[in-house]
Tab-separated table of C-alpha atoms in Angstrom:
chain	number	residue	atom	x	y	z
A	1071	MET	CA	-45.706	11.064	47.202
A	1072	ASP	CA	-44.990	12.569	50.499
A	1073	HIS	CA	-47.361	15.568	50.006
A	1074	PRO	CA	-50.940	15.780	51.198
A	1075	PRO	CA	-53.049	16.884	48.341
A	1076	SER	CA	-54.054	20.251	49.619
A	1077	ALA	CA	-49.825	21.361	50.174
A	1078	MET	CA	-49.634	20.248	46.198
A	1079	SER	CA	-52.848	21.972	45.239
A	1080	HIS	CA	-51.161	25.089	47.095
A	1081	SER	CA	-47.845	24.670	44.997
A	1082	VAL	CA	-49.475	24.622	41.816
A	1083	ARG	CA	-51.783	27.406	42.345
A	1084	THR	CA	-48.467	29.430	43.602
A	1085	VAL	CA	-46.331	28.607	40.737
A	1086	GLY	CA	-49.320	29.560	38.453
A	1087	ALA	CA	-49.437	32.858	40.577
A	1088	GLU	CA	-45.547	33.578	40.070
A	1089	ILE	CA	-45.477	32.511	35.983
A	1090	SER	CA	-48.822	34.661	35.431
A	1091	PHE	CA	-50.269	31.833	33.888
A	1092	SER	CA	-51.721	28.056	34.448
A	1093	LEU	CA	-49.766	24.992	33.946
A	1094	PHE	CA	-52.955	23.031	34.900
A	1095	ASN	CA	-56.338	22.877	34.154
A	1096	ARG	CA	-57.901	21.919	37.486
A	1097	THR	CA	-61.451	20.506	38.655
A	1098	THR	CA	-62.781	18.404	41.602
A	1099	ARG	CA	-62.064	15.052	39.408
A	1100	SER	CA	-59.117	16.110	37.093
A	1101	VAL	CA	-56.000	17.627	36.562
A	1102	ALA	CA	-54.456	17.868	32.882
A	1103	LEU	CA	-52.161	20.099	31.693
A	1104	THR	CA	-52.408	23.360	29.876
A	1105	GLN	CA	-50.689	24.051	26.595
A	1106	ALA	CA	-48.735	26.230	28.451
A	1107	GLY	CA	-47.783	23.857	30.858
A	1108	LEU	CA	-47.436	21.104	27.942
A	1109	PHE	CA	-44.879	23.373	26.691
A	1110	ALA	CA	-42.878	24.606	29.932
A	1111	ARG	CA	-42.680	20.548	30.243
A	1112	LEU	CA	-41.334	20.071	26.454
A	1113	ARG	CA	-38.929	23.010	26.153
A	1114	PRO	CA	-36.220	21.423	27.591
A	1115	VAL	CA	-36.656	18.219	25.147
A	1116	LEU	CA	-37.147	20.654	22.165
A	1117	MET	CA	-34.616	23.002	22.797
A	1118	SER	CA	-31.781	20.023	23.168
A	1119	SER	CA	-33.036	18.709	19.880
A	1120	ILE	CA	-31.816	21.626	17.610
A	1121	PRO	CA	-28.340	20.885	17.076
A	1122	TYR	CA	-29.242	17.665	15.802
A	1123	LEU	CA	-32.655	19.065	13.729
A	1124	THR	CA	-30.264	21.610	12.120
A	1125	SER	CA	-27.401	18.770	11.345
A	1126	MET	CA	-30.258	16.686	9.468
A	1127	ILE	CA	-31.567	20.021	7.474
A	1128	VAL	CA	-27.808	20.676	6.639
A	1129	PHE	CA	-27.496	17.345	5.389
A	1130	ALA	CA	-30.693	16.847	3.829
A	1131	MET	CA	-29.841	20.083	1.541
A	1132	ALA	CA	-26.504	18.785	0.587
A	1133	PRO	CA	-26.181	17.778	-2.814
A	1134	MET	CA	-25.224	14.008	-3.387
A	1135	GLY	CA	-25.280	11.066	-5.767
A	1136	THR	CA	-24.988	11.021	-9.577
A	1137	LEU	CA	-27.179	12.923	-11.857
A	1138	LYS	CA	-27.617	11.414	-15.478
A	1139	ILE	CA	-29.079	13.328	-18.159
A	1140	ASN	CA	-30.497	11.934	-21.296
A	1141	THR	CA	-29.797	14.005	-24.219
A	1142	SER	CA	-29.146	13.492	-27.945
A	1143	ARG	CA	-25.528	14.226	-29.401
A	1144	LEU	CA	-27.138	17.585	-31.079
A	1145	ALA	CA	-28.370	18.810	-28.178
A	1146	PHE	CA	-25.681	18.189	-25.960
A	1147	SER	CA	-23.378	19.624	-28.799
A	1148	PHE	CA	-25.200	23.083	-28.368
A	1149	CYS	CA	-25.240	23.178	-24.657
A	1150	CYS	CA	-22.645	21.664	-23.114
A	1151	ARG	CA	-19.184	21.677	-25.047
A	1152	SER	CA	-17.429	24.634	-24.614
């Protein structure tokens, strides 16, 4: 980065004030994303995956394959013959 730490710190504080919540937990020794910051970072990825997840759910719910039913001839004659 070409920005001094004080400028970055000021930018992070300004963004947090503008959006009314903190994106980072900052201490003198570390910086970590808050849950809101993590969500803000992951939101574009999650939003772009919705069409794929939807198509997977639709595919998973569609009936497919062969259904085999073992029964006696007598039971078949009572329930399956018209």
